[in-house]
Structures are given as structure tokens and as C-alpha cells.
mmCIF file of N, CA and C in Angstrom:
data_model
loop_
_atom_site.group_PDB
_atom_site.id
_atom_site.type_symbol
_atom_site.label_atom_id
_atom_site.label_comp_id
_atom_site.label_asym_id
_atom_site.label_seq_id
_atom_site.Cartn_x
_atom_site.Cartn_y
_atom_site.Cartn_z
ATOM 1 N N ALA A 1 173.261 -72.008 4.311
ATOM 2 C CA ALA A 1 171.944 -71.406 4.394
ATOM 3 C C ALA A 1 171.064 -72.097 5.426
ATOM 4 N N TYR A 2 171.234 -73.420 5.585
ATOM 5 C CA TYR A 2 170.337 -74.166 6.463
ATOM 6 C C TYR A 2 171.050 -74.918 7.578
ATOM 7 N N HIS A 3 172.352 -74.795 7.648
ATOM 8 C CA HIS A 3 173.072 -75.496 8.710
ATOM 9 C C HIS A 3 174.312 -74.706 9.108
ATOM 10 N N THR A 4 174.850 -75.079 10.264
ATOM 11 C CA THR A 4 176.016 -74.390 10.804
ATOM 12 C C THR A 4 177.050 -75.414 11.254
ATOM 13 N N LEU A 5 178.324 -75.101 11.017
ATOM 14 C CA LEU A 5 179.431 -75.871 11.559
ATOM 15 C C LEU A 5 180.156 -75.000 12.571
ATOM 16 N N ALA A 6 180.597 -75.615 13.657
ATOM 17 C CA ALA A 6 181.355 -74.894 14.678
ATOM 18 C C ALA A 6 182.645 -75.657 14.952
ATOM 19 N N LEU A 7 183.726 -74.923 15.090
ATOM 20 C CA LEU A 7 185.053 -75.485 15.318
ATOM 21 C C LEU A 7 185.550 -74.988 16.665
ATOM 22 N N THR A 8 185.934 -75.913 17.550
ATOM 23 C CA THR A 8 186.438 -75.528 18.866
ATOM 24 C C THR A 8 187.935 -75.254 18.813
ATOM 25 N N ASP A 9 188.465 -74.629 19.845
ATOM 26 C CA ASP A 9 189.908 -74.376 19.943
ATOM 27 C C ASP A 9 190.714 -75.668 19.912
ATOM 28 N N GLU A 10 190.113 -76.765 20.362
ATOM 29 C CA GLU A 10 190.800 -78.066 20.388
ATOM 30 C C GLU A 10 190.703 -78.806 19.058
ATOM 31 N N GLY A 11 189.967 -78.264 18.087
ATOM 32 C CA GLY A 11 189.862 -78.886 16.769
ATOM 33 C C GLY A 11 188.683 -79.821 16.597
ATOM 34 N N ALA A 12 187.730 -79.823 17.543
ATOM 35 C CA ALA A 12 186.521 -80.637 17.405
ATOM 36 C C ALA A 12 185.531 -79.897 16.519
ATOM 37 N N VAL A 13 184.734 -80.661 15.759
ATOM 38 C CA VAL A 13 183.747 -80.067 14.857
ATOM 39 C C VAL A 13 182.341 -80.463 15.306
ATOM 40 N N TYR A 14 181.488 -79.454 15.411
ATOM 41 C CA TYR A 14 180.084 -79.638 15.770
ATOM 42 C C TYR A 14 179.233 -79.125 14.610
ATOM 43 N N SER A 15 178.040 -79.704 14.461
ATOM 44 C CA SER A 15 177.119 -79.214 13.437
ATOM 45 C C SER A 15 175.706 -79.203 13.991
ATOM 46 N N PHE A 16 174.871 -78.357 13.373
ATOM 47 C CA PHE A 16 173.462 -78.310 13.744
ATOM 48 C C PHE A 16 172.684 -77.609 12.648
ATOM 49 N N GLY A 17 171.371 -77.856 12.647
ATOM 50 C CA GLY A 17 170.501 -77.283 11.633
ATOM 51 C C GLY A 17 169.825 -78.360 10.820
ATOM 52 N N ASP A 18 169.564 -78.069 9.557
ATOM 53 C CA ASP A 18 168.873 -78.952 8.622
ATOM 54 C C ASP A 18 169.843 -80.043 8.152
ATOM 55 N N GLY A 19 169.478 -81.297 8.382
ATOM 56 C CA GLY A 19 170.364 -82.409 8.039
ATOM 57 C C GLY A 19 170.149 -83.015 6.671
ATOM 58 N N ASP A 20 169.288 -82.391 5.837
ATOM 59 C CA ASP A 20 169.057 -82.937 4.500
ATOM 60 C C ASP A 20 170.390 -83.162 3.768
ATOM 61 N N PHE A 21 170.425 -84.185 2.951
ATOM 62 C CA PHE A 21 171.587 -84.568 2.130
ATOM 63 C C PHE A 21 172.756 -85.088 2.961
ATOM 64 N N GLY A 22 172.598 -85.235 4.294
ATOM 65 C CA GLY A 22 173.691 -85.687 5.145
ATOM 66 C C GLY A 22 174.706 -84.608 5.439
ATOM 67 N N ARG A 23 174.353 -83.350 5.185
ATOM 68 C CA ARG A 23 175.298 -82.239 5.306
ATOM 69 C C ARG A 23 175.765 -81.954 6.730
ATOM 70 N N LEU A 24 175.136 -82.575 7.752
ATOM 71 C CA LEU A 24 175.600 -82.374 9.127
ATOM 72 C C LEU A 24 176.712 -83.353 9.508
ATOM 73 N N GLY A 25 176.880 -84.441 8.734
ATOM 74 C CA GLY A 25 177.970 -85.370 8.982
ATOM 75 C C GLY A 25 177.722 -86.399 10.054
ATOM 76 N N HIS A 26 176.458 -86.584 10.480
ATOM 77 C CA HIS A 26 176.144 -87.526 11.548
ATOM 78 C C HIS A 26 175.711 -88.894 11.031
ATOM 79 N N GLY A 27 175.816 -89.116 9.734
ATOM 80 C CA GLY A 27 175.500 -90.423 9.173
ATOM 81 C C GLY A 27 174.041 -90.615 8.808
ATOM 82 N N ASP A 28 173.244 -89.562 8.932
ATOM 83 C CA ASP A 28 171.836 -89.639 8.557
ATOM 84 C C ASP A 28 171.387 -88.260 8.053
ATOM 85 N N GLU A 29 170.102 -88.070 7.904
ATOM 86 C CA GLU A 29 169.591 -86.788 7.430
ATOM 87 C C GLU A 29 168.719 -86.099 8.483
ATOM 88 N N SER A 30 168.927 -86.447 9.744
ATOM 89 C CA SER A 30 168.148 -85.852 10.832
ATOM 90 C C SER A 30 168.517 -84.391 11.025
ATOM 91 N N HIS A 31 167.513 -83.611 11.426
ATOM 92 C CA HIS A 31 167.747 -82.220 11.785
ATOM 93 C C HIS A 31 168.195 -82.187 13.241
ATOM 94 N N VAL A 32 169.098 -81.296 13.584
ATOM 95 C CA VAL A 32 169.651 -81.202 14.930
ATOM 96 C C VAL A 32 169.491 -79.758 15.400
ATOM 97 N N ALA A 33 168.817 -79.578 16.539
ATOM 98 C CA ALA A 33 168.501 -78.230 17.023
ATOM 99 C C ALA A 33 169.590 -77.612 17.893
ATOM 100 N N THR A 34 170.489 -78.422 18.423
ATOM 101 C CA THR A 34 171.591 -77.912 19.243
ATOM 102 C C THR A 34 172.901 -78.496 18.727
ATOM 103 N N PRO A 35 174.016 -77.816 18.915
ATOM 104 C CA PRO A 35 175.294 -78.318 18.401
ATOM 105 C C PRO A 35 175.579 -79.753 18.850
ATOM 106 N N LYS A 36 175.953 -80.581 17.889
ATOM 107 C CA LYS A 36 176.263 -81.997 18.144
ATOM 108 C C LYS A 36 177.612 -82.303 17.516
ATOM 109 N N ARG A 37 178.487 -82.927 18.280
ATOM 110 C CA ARG A 37 179.825 -83.266 17.772
ATOM 111 C C ARG A 37 179.716 -84.292 16.648
ATOM 112 N N ILE A 38 180.500 -84.103 15.600
ATOM 113 C CA ILE A 38 180.553 -85.068 14.499
ATOM 114 C C ILE A 38 181.492 -86.186 14.936
ATOM 115 N N GLU A 39 180.911 -87.308 15.328
ATOM 116 C CA GLU A 39 181.676 -88.422 15.894
ATOM 117 C C GLU A 39 182.685 -89.005 14.913
ATOM 118 N N ALA A 40 182.381 -89.006 13.627
ATOM 119 C CA ALA A 40 183.299 -89.559 12.622
ATOM 120 C C ALA A 40 184.600 -88.767 12.545
ATOM 121 N N LEU A 41 184.606 -87.546 13.086
ATOM 122 C CA LEU A 41 185.813 -86.706 13.077
ATOM 123 C C LEU A 41 186.457 -86.608 14.456
ATOM 124 N N ARG A 42 186.051 -87.458 15.394
ATOM 125 C CA ARG A 42 186.555 -87.391 16.764
ATOM 126 C C ARG A 42 188.083 -87.511 16.825
ATOM 127 N N SER A 43 188.686 -88.314 15.968
ATOM 128 C CA SER A 43 190.141 -88.504 15.997
ATOM 129 C C SER A 43 190.884 -87.504 15.099
ATOM 130 N N VAL A 44 190.151 -86.574 14.509
ATOM 131 C CA VAL A 44 190.720 -85.587 13.590
ATOM 132 C C VAL A 44 190.813 -84.237 14.292
ATOM 133 N N ARG A 45 191.973 -83.586 14.194
ATOM 134 C CA ARG A 45 192.084 -82.211 14.702
ATOM 135 C C ARG A 45 191.836 -81.285 13.528
ATOM 136 N N ALA A 46 190.676 -80.660 13.520
ATOM 137 C CA ALA A 46 190.293 -79.768 12.428
ATOM 138 C C ALA A 46 190.851 -78.370 12.660
ATOM 139 N N VAL A 47 191.173 -77.681 11.564
ATOM 140 C CA VAL A 47 191.684 -76.309 11.654
ATOM 141 C C VAL A 47 190.795 -75.309 10.914
ATOM 142 N N ALA A 48 189.887 -75.819 10.057
ATOM 143 C CA ALA A 48 188.969 -74.935 9.322
ATOM 144 C C ALA A 48 187.738 -75.732 8.908
ATOM 145 N N VAL A 49 186.593 -75.032 8.820
ATOM 146 C CA VAL A 49 185.350 -75.646 8.368
ATOM 147 C C VAL A 49 184.655 -74.707 7.391
ATOM 148 N N SER A 50 183.809 -75.295 6.540
ATOM 149 C CA SER A 50 183.019 -74.504 5.603
ATOM 150 C C SER A 50 181.661 -75.172 5.436
ATOM 151 N N ALA A 51 180.603 -74.402 5.660
ATOM 152 C CA ALA A 51 179.240 -74.899 5.486
ATOM 153 C C ALA A 51 178.654 -74.272 4.226
ATOM 154 N N ALA A 52 178.579 -75.044 3.161
ATOM 155 C CA ALA A 52 177.995 -74.565 1.907
ATOM 156 C C ALA A 52 176.500 -74.889 1.906
ATOM 157 N N PHE A 53 175.827 -74.638 0.799
ATOM 158 C CA PHE A 53 174.376 -74.789 0.751
ATOM 159 C C PHE A 53 173.919 -76.211 1.052
ATOM 160 N N HIS A 54 174.474 -77.215 0.363
ATOM 161 C CA HIS A 54 174.060 -78.602 0.550
ATOM 162 C C HIS A 54 175.203 -79.525 0.960
ATOM 163 N N HIS A 55 176.352 -78.987 1.274
ATOM 164 C CA HIS A 55 177.472 -79.828 1.670
ATOM 165 C C HIS A 55 178.379 -79.064 2.623
ATOM 166 N N SER A 56 179.308 -79.798 3.234
ATOM 167 C CA SER A 56 180.226 -79.225 4.217
ATOM 168 C C SER A 56 181.636 -79.734 3.964
ATOM 169 N N LEU A 57 182.617 -78.937 4.377
ATOM 170 C CA LEU A 57 184.024 -79.300 4.243
ATOM 171 C C LEU A 57 184.740 -79.052 5.564
ATOM 172 N N VAL A 58 185.692 -79.922 5.871
ATOM 173 C CA VAL A 58 186.519 -79.780 7.069
ATOM 174 C C VAL A 58 187.966 -80.007 6.662
ATOM 175 N N LEU A 59 188.848 -79.091 7.052
ATOM 176 C CA LEU A 59 190.278 -79.222 6.805
ATOM 177 C C LEU A 59 190.949 -79.646 8.095
ATOM 178 N N SER A 60 191.739 -80.723 8.041
ATOM 179 C CA SER A 60 192.427 -81.216 9.235
ATOM 180 C C SER A 60 193.807 -80.575 9.362
ATOM 181 N N ALA A 61 194.365 -80.641 10.552
ATOM 182 C CA ALA A 61 195.713 -80.128 10.802
ATOM 183 C C ALA A 61 196.741 -80.873 9.954
ATOM 184 N N ALA A 62 196.430 -82.114 9.558
ATOM 185 C CA ALA A 62 197.322 -82.919 8.727
ATOM 186 C C ALA A 62 197.180 -82.585 7.243
ATOM 187 N N GLY A 63 196.276 -81.666 6.897
ATOM 188 C CA GLY A 63 196.094 -81.266 5.508
ATOM 189 C C GLY A 63 195.074 -82.072 4.738
ATOM 190 N N GLU A 64 194.344 -82.952 5.396
ATOM 191 C CA GLU A 64 193.300 -83.726 4.735
ATOM 192 C C GLU A 64 192.015 -82.900 4.672
ATOM 193 N N VAL A 65 191.276 -83.062 3.582
ATOM 194 C CA VAL A 65 189.991 -82.393 3.442
ATOM 195 C C VAL A 65 188.893 -83.453 3.518
ATOM 196 N N TYR A 66 187.971 -83.269 4.438
ATOM 197 C CA TYR A 66 186.821 -84.150 4.607
ATOM 198 C C TYR A 66 185.606 -83.429 4.042
ATOM 199 N N SER A 67 184.769 -84.166 3.303
ATOM 200 C CA SER A 67 183.565 -83.556 2.749
ATOM 201 C C SER A 67 182.380 -84.472 2.996
ATOM 202 N N PHE A 68 181.202 -83.847 3.087
ATOM 203 C CA PHE A 68 179.978 -84.606 3.316
ATOM 204 C C PHE A 68 178.781 -83.764 2.913
ATOM 205 N N GLY A 69 177.709 -84.471 2.553
ATOM 206 C CA GLY A 69 176.494 -83.815 2.090
ATOM 207 C C GLY A 69 176.162 -84.249 0.675
ATOM 208 N N SER A 70 175.555 -83.353 -0.091
ATOM 209 C CA SER A 70 175.133 -83.648 -1.455
ATOM 210 C C SER A 70 176.340 -83.724 -2.391
ATOM 211 N N GLY A 71 176.399 -84.792 -3.172
ATOM 212 C CA GLY A 71 177.487 -84.955 -4.129
ATOM 213 C C GLY A 71 177.127 -84.507 -5.537
ATOM 214 N N ILE A 72 175.985 -83.847 -5.692
ATOM 215 C CA ILE A 72 175.544 -83.387 -7.019
ATOM 216 C C ILE A 72 176.673 -82.603 -7.700
ATOM 217 N N SER A 73 176.865 -82.855 -8.968
ATOM 218 C CA SER A 73 177.881 -82.190 -9.796
ATOM 219 C C SER A 73 179.303 -82.475 -9.323
ATOM 220 N N GLY A 74 179.497 -83.511 -8.505
ATOM 221 C CA GLY A 74 180.827 -83.871 -8.032
ATOM 222 C C GLY A 74 181.382 -82.926 -6.990
ATOM 223 N N ARG A 75 180.534 -82.131 -6.346
ATOM 224 C CA ARG A 75 180.999 -81.073 -5.441
ATOM 225 C C ARG A 75 181.757 -81.561 -4.211
ATOM 226 N N LEU A 76 181.670 -82.864 -3.880
ATOM 227 C CA LEU A 76 182.401 -83.363 -2.716
ATOM 228 C C LEU A 76 183.846 -83.733 -3.029
ATOM 229 N N GLY A 77 184.152 -83.851 -4.323
ATOM 230 C CA GLY A 77 185.525 -84.168 -4.718
ATOM 231 C C GLY A 77 185.893 -85.633 -4.620
ATOM 232 N N HIS A 78 184.894 -86.512 -4.542
ATOM 233 C CA HIS A 78 185.161 -87.947 -4.417
ATOM 234 C C HIS A 78 185.156 -88.671 -5.752
ATOM 235 N N GLY A 79 185.007 -87.923 -6.842
ATOM 236 C CA GLY A 79 185.013 -88.533 -8.168
ATOM 237 C C GLY A 79 183.679 -89.130 -8.564
ATOM 238 N N ASN A 80 182.620 -88.799 -7.836
ATOM 239 C CA ASN A 80 181.292 -89.288 -8.184
ATOM 240 C C ASN A 80 180.253 -88.231 -7.797
ATOM 241 N N LYS A 81 178.973 -88.585 -7.895
ATOM 242 C CA LYS A 81 177.895 -87.648 -7.553
ATOM 243 C C LYS A 81 177.070 -88.186 -6.394
ATOM 244 N N VAL A 82 177.682 -89.019 -5.571
ATOM 245 C CA VAL A 82 176.992 -89.706 -4.482
ATOM 246 C C VAL A 82 176.885 -88.825 -3.249
ATOM 247 N N ARG A 83 175.745 -88.884 -2.586
ATOM 248 C CA ARG A 83 175.523 -88.222 -1.302
ATOM 249 C C ARG A 83 176.400 -88.924 -0.263
ATOM 250 N N GLN A 84 177.035 -88.168 0.626
ATOM 251 C CA GLN A 84 177.976 -88.744 1.583
ATOM 252 C C GLN A 84 177.714 -88.233 2.996
ATOM 253 N N SER A 85 177.480 -89.129 3.897
ATOM 254 C CA SER A 85 177.430 -88.843 5.329
ATOM 255 C C SER A 85 177.636 -90.165 6.022
ATOM 256 N N PRO A 86 178.625 -90.286 6.856
ATOM 257 C CA PRO A 86 179.497 -89.309 7.501
ATOM 258 C C PRO A 86 180.625 -88.805 6.607
ATOM 259 N N PRO A 87 181.458 -87.897 7.155
ATOM 260 C CA PRO A 87 182.565 -87.304 6.403
ATOM 261 C C PRO A 87 183.513 -88.343 5.810
ATOM 262 N N LEU A 88 184.038 -88.016 4.631
ATOM 263 C CA LEU A 88 185.003 -88.868 3.937
ATOM 264 C C LEU A 88 186.143 -87.992 3.440
ATOM 265 N N ALA A 89 187.371 -88.452 3.636
ATOM 266 C CA ALA A 89 188.552 -87.696 3.172
ATOM 267 C C ALA A 89 188.787 -87.958 1.709
#
């Protein structure tokens, strides 16, 4: 609703929009007005992305799922309710 993820043909992930809850994956909660590469995923070849309301998911070519943003209700899958930014597998 408030942010966008973009996936390039080469597997790079960019995000922009409202950075609340760390949902952009840049390690802070800053808002970004133009697409910015998620540096924590620079060595990851992504094949799919999903931008949910307060969190984001990235699927790598190796089958790993990275999540970041609001951890409310355990939605990030890390076994806790902690807010996460940058992405964590």
C-alpha cells in the first residue's frame, strides 16, 4: 500500500516509498522517493518479490526467503515479533 519493490532481469532488488517499519530493507525507516537498490541483497540473485502492507519478502534463486519490515504477529517468519531491516533469511 505504501511501498514498492522492483526486481531487475539480473535479480537485483530495488525499493522505494514509505520506509516505516524498515519495510524498504535499507536498514532504517527513511522514505525513499526514487528506486534504491537494497544493498544487503547485492550478493543475492532474487527471482521474486512481494510488498505487503508493513513488510516485504524476497525469494532468491537458491530458494532462500528474505523478509524485512514489521514483525508483528510473527509475519516475518523469524520466530519472533521483532521489526527487521535490513533483510534477513
